PDB file of C-alpha atoms in Angstrom:
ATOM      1  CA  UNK A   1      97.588 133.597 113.822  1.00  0.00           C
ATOM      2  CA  UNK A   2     100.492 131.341 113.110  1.00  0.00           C
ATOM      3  CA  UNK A   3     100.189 127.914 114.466  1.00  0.00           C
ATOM      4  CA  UNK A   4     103.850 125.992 115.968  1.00  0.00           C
ATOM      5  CA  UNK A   5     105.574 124.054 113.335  1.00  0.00           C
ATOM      6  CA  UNK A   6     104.835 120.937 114.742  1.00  0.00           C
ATOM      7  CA  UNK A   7     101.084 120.792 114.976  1.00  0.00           C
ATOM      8  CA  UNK A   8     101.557 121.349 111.135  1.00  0.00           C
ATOM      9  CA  UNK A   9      99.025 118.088 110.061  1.00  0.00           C
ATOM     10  CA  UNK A  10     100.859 118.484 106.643  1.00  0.00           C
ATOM     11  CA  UNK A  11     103.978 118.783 108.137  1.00  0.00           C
ATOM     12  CA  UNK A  12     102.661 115.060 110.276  1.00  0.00           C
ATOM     13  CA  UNK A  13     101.451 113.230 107.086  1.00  0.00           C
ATOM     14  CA  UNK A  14     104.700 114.315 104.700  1.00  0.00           C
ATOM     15  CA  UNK A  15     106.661 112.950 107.540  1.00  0.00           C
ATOM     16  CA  UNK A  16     104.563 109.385 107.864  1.00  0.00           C
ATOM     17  CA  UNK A  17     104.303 109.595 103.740  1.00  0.00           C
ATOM     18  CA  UNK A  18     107.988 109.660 104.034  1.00  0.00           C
ATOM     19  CA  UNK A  19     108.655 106.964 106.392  1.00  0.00           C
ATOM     20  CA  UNK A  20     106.255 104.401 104.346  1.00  0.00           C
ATOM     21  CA  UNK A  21     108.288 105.299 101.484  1.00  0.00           C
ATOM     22  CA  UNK A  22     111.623 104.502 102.857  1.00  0.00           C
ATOM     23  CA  UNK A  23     109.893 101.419 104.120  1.00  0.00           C
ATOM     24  CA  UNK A  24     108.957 100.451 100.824  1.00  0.00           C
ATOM     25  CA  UNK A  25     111.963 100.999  99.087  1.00  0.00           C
ATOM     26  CA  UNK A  26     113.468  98.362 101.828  1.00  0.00           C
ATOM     27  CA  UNK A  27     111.474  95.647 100.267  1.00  0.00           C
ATOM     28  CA  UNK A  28     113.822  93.874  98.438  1.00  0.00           C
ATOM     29  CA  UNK A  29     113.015  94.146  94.093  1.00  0.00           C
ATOM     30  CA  UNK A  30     115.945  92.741  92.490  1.00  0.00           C
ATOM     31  CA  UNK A  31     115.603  91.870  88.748  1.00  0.00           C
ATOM     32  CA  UNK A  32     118.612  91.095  87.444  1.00  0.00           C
ATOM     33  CA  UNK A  33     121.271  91.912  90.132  1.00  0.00           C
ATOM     34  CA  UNK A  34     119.664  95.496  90.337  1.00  0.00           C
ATOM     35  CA  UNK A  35     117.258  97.184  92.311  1.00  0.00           C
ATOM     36  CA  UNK A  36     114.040  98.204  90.767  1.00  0.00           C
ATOM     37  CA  UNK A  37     112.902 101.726  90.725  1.00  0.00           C
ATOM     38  CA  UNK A  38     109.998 102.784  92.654  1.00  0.00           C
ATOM     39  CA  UNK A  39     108.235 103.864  89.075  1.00  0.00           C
ATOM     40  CA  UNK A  40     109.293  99.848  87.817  1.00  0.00           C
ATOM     41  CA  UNK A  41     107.520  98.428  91.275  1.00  0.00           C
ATOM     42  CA  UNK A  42     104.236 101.046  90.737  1.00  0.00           C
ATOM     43  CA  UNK A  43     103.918  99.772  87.013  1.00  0.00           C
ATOM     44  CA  UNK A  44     104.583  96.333  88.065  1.00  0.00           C
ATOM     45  CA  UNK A  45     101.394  96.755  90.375  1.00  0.00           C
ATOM     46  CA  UNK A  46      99.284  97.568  88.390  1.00  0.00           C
ATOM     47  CA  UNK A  47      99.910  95.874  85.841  1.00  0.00           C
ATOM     48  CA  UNK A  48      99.503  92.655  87.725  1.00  0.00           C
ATOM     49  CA  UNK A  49      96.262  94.172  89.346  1.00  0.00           C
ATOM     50  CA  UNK A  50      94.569  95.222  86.016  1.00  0.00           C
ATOM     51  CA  UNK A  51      95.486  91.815  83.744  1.00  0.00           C
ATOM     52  CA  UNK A  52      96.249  88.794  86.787  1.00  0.00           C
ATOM     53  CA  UNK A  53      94.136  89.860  89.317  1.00  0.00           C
ATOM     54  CA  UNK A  54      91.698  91.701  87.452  1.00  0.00           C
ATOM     55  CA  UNK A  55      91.639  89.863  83.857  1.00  0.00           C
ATOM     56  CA  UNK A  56      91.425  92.646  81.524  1.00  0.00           C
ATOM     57  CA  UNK A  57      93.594  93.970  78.962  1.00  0.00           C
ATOM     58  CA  UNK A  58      96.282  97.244  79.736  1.00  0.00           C
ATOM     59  CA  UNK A  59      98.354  99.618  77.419  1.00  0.00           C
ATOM     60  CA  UNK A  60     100.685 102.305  77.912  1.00  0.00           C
ATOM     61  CA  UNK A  61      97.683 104.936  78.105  1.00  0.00           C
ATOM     62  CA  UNK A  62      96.340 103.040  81.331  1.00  0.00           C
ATOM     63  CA  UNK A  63      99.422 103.476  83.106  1.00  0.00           C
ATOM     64  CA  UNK A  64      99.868 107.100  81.753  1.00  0.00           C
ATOM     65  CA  UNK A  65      96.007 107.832  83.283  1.00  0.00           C
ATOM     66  CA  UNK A  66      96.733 105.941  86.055  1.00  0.00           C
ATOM     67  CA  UNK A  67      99.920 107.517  87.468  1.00  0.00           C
ATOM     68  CA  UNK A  68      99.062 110.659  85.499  1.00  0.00           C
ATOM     69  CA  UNK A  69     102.567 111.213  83.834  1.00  0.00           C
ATOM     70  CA  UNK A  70     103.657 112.022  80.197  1.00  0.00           C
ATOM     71  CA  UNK A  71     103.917 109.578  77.409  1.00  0.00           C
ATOM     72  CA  UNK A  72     107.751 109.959  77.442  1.00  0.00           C
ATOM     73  CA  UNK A  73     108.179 108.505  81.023  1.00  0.00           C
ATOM     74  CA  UNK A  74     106.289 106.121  80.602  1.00  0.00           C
ATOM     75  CA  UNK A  75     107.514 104.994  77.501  1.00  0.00           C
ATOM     76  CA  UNK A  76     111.426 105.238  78.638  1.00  0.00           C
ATOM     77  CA  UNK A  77     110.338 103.105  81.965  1.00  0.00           C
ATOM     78  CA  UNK A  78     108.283 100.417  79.506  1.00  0.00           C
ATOM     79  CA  UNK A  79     111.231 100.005  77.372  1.00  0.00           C
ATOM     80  CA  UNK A  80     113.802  99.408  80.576  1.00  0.00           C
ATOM     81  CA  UNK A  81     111.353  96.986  81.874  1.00  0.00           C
ATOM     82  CA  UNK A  82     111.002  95.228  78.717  1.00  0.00           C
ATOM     83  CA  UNK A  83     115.035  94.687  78.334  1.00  0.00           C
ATOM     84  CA  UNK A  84     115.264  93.741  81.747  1.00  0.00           C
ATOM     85  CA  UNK A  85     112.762  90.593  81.401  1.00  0.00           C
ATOM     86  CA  UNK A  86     109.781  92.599  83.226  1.00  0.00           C
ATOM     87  CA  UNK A  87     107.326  92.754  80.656  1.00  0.00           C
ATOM     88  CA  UNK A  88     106.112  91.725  77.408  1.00  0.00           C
ATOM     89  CA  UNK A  89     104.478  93.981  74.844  1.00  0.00           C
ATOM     90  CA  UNK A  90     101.956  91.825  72.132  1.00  0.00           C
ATOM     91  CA  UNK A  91     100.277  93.826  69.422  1.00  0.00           C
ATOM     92  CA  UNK A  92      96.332  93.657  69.851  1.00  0.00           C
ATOM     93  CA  UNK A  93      94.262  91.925  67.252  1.00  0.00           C
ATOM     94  CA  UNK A  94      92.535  94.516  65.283  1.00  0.00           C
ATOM     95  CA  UNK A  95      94.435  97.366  66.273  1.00  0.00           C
ATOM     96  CA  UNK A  96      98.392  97.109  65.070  1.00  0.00           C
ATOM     97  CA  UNK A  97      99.014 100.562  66.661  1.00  0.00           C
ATOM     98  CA  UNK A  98      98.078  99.629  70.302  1.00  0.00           C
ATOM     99  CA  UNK A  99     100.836  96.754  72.296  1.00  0.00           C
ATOM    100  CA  UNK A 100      99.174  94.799  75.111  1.00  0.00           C
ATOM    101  CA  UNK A 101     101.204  94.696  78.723  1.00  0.00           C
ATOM    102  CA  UNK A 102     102.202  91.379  80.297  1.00  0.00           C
ATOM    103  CA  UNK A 103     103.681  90.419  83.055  1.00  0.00           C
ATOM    104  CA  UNK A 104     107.052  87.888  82.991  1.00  0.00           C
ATOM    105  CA  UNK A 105     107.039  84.735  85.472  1.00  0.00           C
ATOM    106  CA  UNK A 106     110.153  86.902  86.701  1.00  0.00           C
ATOM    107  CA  UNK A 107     108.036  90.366  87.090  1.00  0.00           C
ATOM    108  CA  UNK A 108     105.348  88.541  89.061  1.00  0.00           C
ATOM    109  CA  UNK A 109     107.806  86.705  91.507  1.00  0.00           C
ATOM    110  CA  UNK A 110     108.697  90.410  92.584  1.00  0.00           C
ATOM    111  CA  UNK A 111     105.547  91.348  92.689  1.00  0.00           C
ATOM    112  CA  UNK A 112     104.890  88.457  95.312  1.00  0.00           C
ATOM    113  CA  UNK A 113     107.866  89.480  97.054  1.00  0.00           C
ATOM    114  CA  UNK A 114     106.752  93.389  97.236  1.00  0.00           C
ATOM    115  CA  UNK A 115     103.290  92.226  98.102  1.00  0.00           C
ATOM    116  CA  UNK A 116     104.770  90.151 101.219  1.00  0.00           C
ATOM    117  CA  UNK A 117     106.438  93.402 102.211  1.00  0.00           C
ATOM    118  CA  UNK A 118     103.479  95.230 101.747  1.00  0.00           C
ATOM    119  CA  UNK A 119     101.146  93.483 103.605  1.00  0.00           C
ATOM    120  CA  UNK A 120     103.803  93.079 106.475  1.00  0.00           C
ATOM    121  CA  UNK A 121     103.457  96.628 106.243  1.00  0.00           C
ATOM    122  CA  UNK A 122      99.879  96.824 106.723  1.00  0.00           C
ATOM    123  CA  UNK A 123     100.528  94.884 109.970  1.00  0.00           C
ATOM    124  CA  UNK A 124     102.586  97.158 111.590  1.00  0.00           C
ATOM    125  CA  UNK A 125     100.607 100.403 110.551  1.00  0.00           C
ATOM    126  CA  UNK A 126      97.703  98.688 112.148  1.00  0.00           C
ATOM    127  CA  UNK A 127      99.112  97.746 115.654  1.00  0.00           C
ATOM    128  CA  UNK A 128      97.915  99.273 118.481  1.00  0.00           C
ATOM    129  CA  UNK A 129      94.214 100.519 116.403  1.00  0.00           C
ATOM    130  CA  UNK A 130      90.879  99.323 116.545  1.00  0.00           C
ATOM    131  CA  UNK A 131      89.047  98.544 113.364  1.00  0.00           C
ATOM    132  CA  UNK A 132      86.769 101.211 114.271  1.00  0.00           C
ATOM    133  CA  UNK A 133      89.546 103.455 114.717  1.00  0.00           C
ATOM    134  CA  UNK A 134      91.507 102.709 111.229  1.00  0.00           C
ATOM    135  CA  UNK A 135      87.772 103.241 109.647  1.00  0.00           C
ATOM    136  CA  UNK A 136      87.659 107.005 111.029  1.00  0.00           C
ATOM    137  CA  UNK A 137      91.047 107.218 109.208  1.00  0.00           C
ATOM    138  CA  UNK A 138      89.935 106.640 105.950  1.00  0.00           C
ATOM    139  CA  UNK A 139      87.163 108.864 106.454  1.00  0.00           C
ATOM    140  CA  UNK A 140      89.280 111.564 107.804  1.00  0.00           C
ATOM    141  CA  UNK A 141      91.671 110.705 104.943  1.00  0.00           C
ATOM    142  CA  UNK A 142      89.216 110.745 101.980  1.00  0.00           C
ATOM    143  CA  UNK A 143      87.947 114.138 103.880  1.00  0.00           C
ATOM    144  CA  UNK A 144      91.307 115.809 103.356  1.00  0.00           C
ATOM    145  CA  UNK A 145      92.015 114.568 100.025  1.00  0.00           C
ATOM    146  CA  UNK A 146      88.550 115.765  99.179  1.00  0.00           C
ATOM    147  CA  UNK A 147      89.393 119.557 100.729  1.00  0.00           C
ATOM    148  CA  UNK A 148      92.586 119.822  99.097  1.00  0.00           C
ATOM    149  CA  UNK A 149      90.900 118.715  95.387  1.00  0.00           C
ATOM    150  CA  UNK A 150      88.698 121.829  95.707  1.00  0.00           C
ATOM    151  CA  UNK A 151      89.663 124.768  94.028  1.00  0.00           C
ATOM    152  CA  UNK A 152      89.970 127.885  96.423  1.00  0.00           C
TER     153      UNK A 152
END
């Protein structure tokens, strides 16, 4: 039996995975008199979580495991970055084949600015639930992402 459209719960979370998107995109990410992509902003993040907030070393390869995408995207959205004033790529002692991934002062001043946003975010998604409530969430989240990971 076929249930309405509406009580679709894939249908519900596209819809609020949507909306946080279009939210996010809002936050302003301006490097150079142009809007960063939503790719530039991802790598930005982590980036600045794995070697500022973190302290350890990233390549190319973490952000391709990371995001899981090819090489070539990756590589075309370093590059961009790197002419823009985003990052910096240093060769690693011992290993002339691998280039470290820094942040600019620039890059990380976004990343303030998109963390702002992001948190002001987290506000409003919160309003009007309990802790205990936003708790069952996550474990009703982490129990759907679990059922759709399993094969059929």
């Amino acid at each position: 039996m076929c249930t309405p459209f509406s009580n679709h719960l894939g249908r519900e979370i596209r819809m609020v995975s949507n909306q946080i998107a279009r939210y996010l995109g809002a936050i302003p990410a301006i490097c150079q008199g142009e809007s960063l992509t939503p790719m530039q902003r991802m790598f930005i993040g982590a980036i600045y979580d794995r070697t500022i907030r973190d302290g350890q070393d990233m390549f190319q390869r973490d952000l391709e495991k990371v995001f899981n995408i090819r090489r070539s995207t990756v590589t075309g959205t370093l590059q961009l970055m790197e002419k823009r004033g985003l990052i910096l790529r240093s060769p690693v002692e011992g290993d002339a084949r691998l280039k470290g991934l820094q942040l600019t002062e620039a890059a990380v001043q976004i990343h303030d600015q998109i963390d702002q946003g992001i948190e002001h975010m987290e506000h409003k998604l919160r309003q009007g639930l309990s802790d205990e409530e936003v708790e069952q969430f996550h474990r009703m989240l982490d129990i759907i992402s679990r059922n759709l990971s399993e094969p059929d």
